[in-house]
Amino acid sequence: MLNRRDLIRAAAAAAAGASASNAGAQDPPGPFDDPTVRFDKAKADEPPNWAFRTPLQIPPTPRPTAVAAREDLEGPSPKVPAFGPTDAFPIGDCFHGVAREWAMTPPFWKLYDCNPNEQDHVKAWYDKRDHFGKIIGHRHLVDKDGNPRQDVDNWGGFPVKCFKIPIQEARVPIDPLPFPTLFYTYAGMVPGPTLRMRIGQPTVVRFHNHLETETSIHFHGGHNPSHSDGFPTFYVLQGKSRDYFYPNIAPMIERDKEKPETEPKPGDAVLSSNSGGYIPDVAEAQSTCWYHDHGMDCTAYNVSKGLAGFVMVFSERELELIASGVLPGEREKSCQDPELYGLKTDPKEVADLEDPKRPGFYLRGKEPYHNPYDIPIVIQDKVIDYNTGQIAFDTNAHNGYLGDTFLLNGTPWPKLCVENRKYRFRFLNGSNARIYRLRFLSEADYDALRRGDDPAPAEAADAECAAAAAGGGDFESVAKPFLRIGKDSWLWPKARTATSLLLPMANRADLVVDFKELTKDLNLGKDDEAVFYLVNTMAQTDGRGPRVKLDDPGDPRVLPVPFDVAPGANPLVRPGKLAESNRPVALMKIIVRGAPLDEKEDASIKHGTCLNPHEPIKDEEVQVVRQFIFERGKGAWRINGRFYDPTIANATPSSNSVEEWVLRNGGGGWWHPIHIHLESHQLVSYQKDFAADDVVDLRDPPNIPRLGNLVDILEMMDAGDQIGLHDTQVLGPNTIARIRMRFRTWNGPFVFHCHNVDHEDMRMMFNFEPVDRDYADPIHGDLTAADRELDHRLRANVAPDSRTHGDDLTHQPDPDHLRVGEPPWEYPPVPGTPARDVDDLIHDRKRRDAETKAAAPKPESKG
């Protein structure tokens, strides 16, 4: 083991001796060892001279191929073709099928008083609608007849929407590169089309794979069946289709019997007459989600090539905030869907809605919930060869892919023109391994900070620690304020003022910027304009994570915690401020034009505005506690000492139970953003061992430090992060996060993993499988309440275990024409048609063993 100070001194001496020979060369730290083109740190810090010329592109929204009642889409000859006139195959009649929940009520939903009925699919559908409760309508929203909104069914409150999206290669022009760039795309665009969904409106998307590689589409932040979640081996194989069924429901929560019944307020759930003790958990209704590839062993490459897109989900509560003018938008106009109740087929109506240059997509301004003041932006970094325009990727580097070309919505270094008013920005970090710290700077402050020289290198390690605490450039004093209103898939309970945000991989940040406030001292007239820059101030030059930017590029010292803490709040916490680069790196130029909007016409949101309250999980609700250690070993990435195995269940929570998970970073200075599928989680503790930061172990696997000096720094975090909902929790070095989750609605399998997607591919992933536990003892009869609770805890903690679900997650109504769906764990010796199409990918062990034995040399006879 080495002390960090010793290692810094040794590295500095080595760097001094090598500086002459390395003069003018690209910096060695990066994702590539010897590629045609590689990550260039200098280029990443300096935008090219052609930056900020191309407008930011907003991904278009596809029109549905059908909007119809469930029964009209059912059967071999449905009344309404789900996927348009060119695709006659109904829902589920494709190679990989559709989720079983589309056509039946699973038995484990008996808790909600549903009546399992696997014969009559339409009755099963309405059985679920009757028992999944209702969500109250709001006074600002109206139905198709213009009447005030009535209560919305949590399941099937509106007709089913259907879409068809191809997955294909496309050559996309990137101005001003000389050749179009080859991307993997959804529907030929990068990022993919933005899907706009509504809580209470089920959606089916048929993804058809035209690529030469298998894919799996993950709805990140959604609450969906396992078949449609993007499990790594639930592929969409080459040339095949899968029908992804997204019910778009708020998960159920048991009603608190101790609370007296009160008149529901806007946003509260209301019970249907026969929904028992469960109601829709409206606090869990999603807002900003996204979809991306999740194929096993190929996620990093597929995502780097472009497979990502936004999903914007609108709940009754969020629509009420928009319609009433709390959130930016055009009020009631931004709460309308022209095809909510049915697909328009009249040529005149279609011509009014559809973009003639892009058939099948809405004309800008005609899409559902159109809002010119709500701008989704995905940030991605890539290595692009400027001579050919092509993306470079090293499949042999597994620390984490970094790029030096920053693309926002597929455009490198774009510009955005805005009105002088409040805007909502939904930022998504779609990068493979880069962590951003975003700020807004005025043009003058940006130019001044760019001209500033780096501080003189400190002579002693202690001085370098002090420099790190100072935080590099003086950003805090000049960064412009904004309102943070949400994280990941959910709105926060209240709006909070901030001047920066840390955005790890896969995280989303929902915020509101008031440009009137930012330009108030400029007195802009109708023909005037002001310029601001969205900048990144986080220095990062390799996949390990952000580093303090020092004179020696080999310095292994990492940042202390993945957020700011109040200086002096705890004497054991150092440093108080998250270290930043000395110079800002501009990502986007923002041009504000015109005089400020009248305050009465603008959105009313301000610091402290109530958005989407939720109640934290109580201590007494937790039934099981598990620990997962994320570590490096044997040249790859592990959890609890194991590499990923898709055929086992590493955790088997009981359905409708609450668990607390302890997520521990195994050391080595790596950052791991941990994403858990299916459910949100609540952060209850975040602990850090600062003394462990002073030790570096260069062995592989590194020696995991004993974290004995843990300091709980949860109270030093932003109040929104403390009480908000998360789906991706970043683990900084030598940290332990404790989280709580409910497991509801769906059986598994699901996964959780590091969202540095190179780590995910290299096996830092586990399966969890919510199961319905039958407490009937075949010998002794039903268990007592005490024995049932003990049995629940013991059985839930048995892991790993064999997976319990395979191809039974797929609805296959015709026994004579079985589709593949999800592969079973053991194929029959002779796969039936069309299952033999996957035989080359998923081999039958018995057949393979038999062939090996038959091919073995026969022993010579002694005759």
Tab-separated table of C-alpha atoms in Angstrom, residues 27 90 294 538 675 678:
chain	number	residue	atom	x	y	z
A	27	ASP	CA	-1.893	12.974	-23.322
A	90	PRO	CA	-51.320	-8.010	-34.419
A	294	HIS	CA	-29.145	-2.882	-22.845
A	538	MET	CA	-15.632	18.917	-14.028
A	675	HIS	CA	-28.870	2.068	-11.491
A	678	LEU	CA	-38.169	-1.229	-11.880
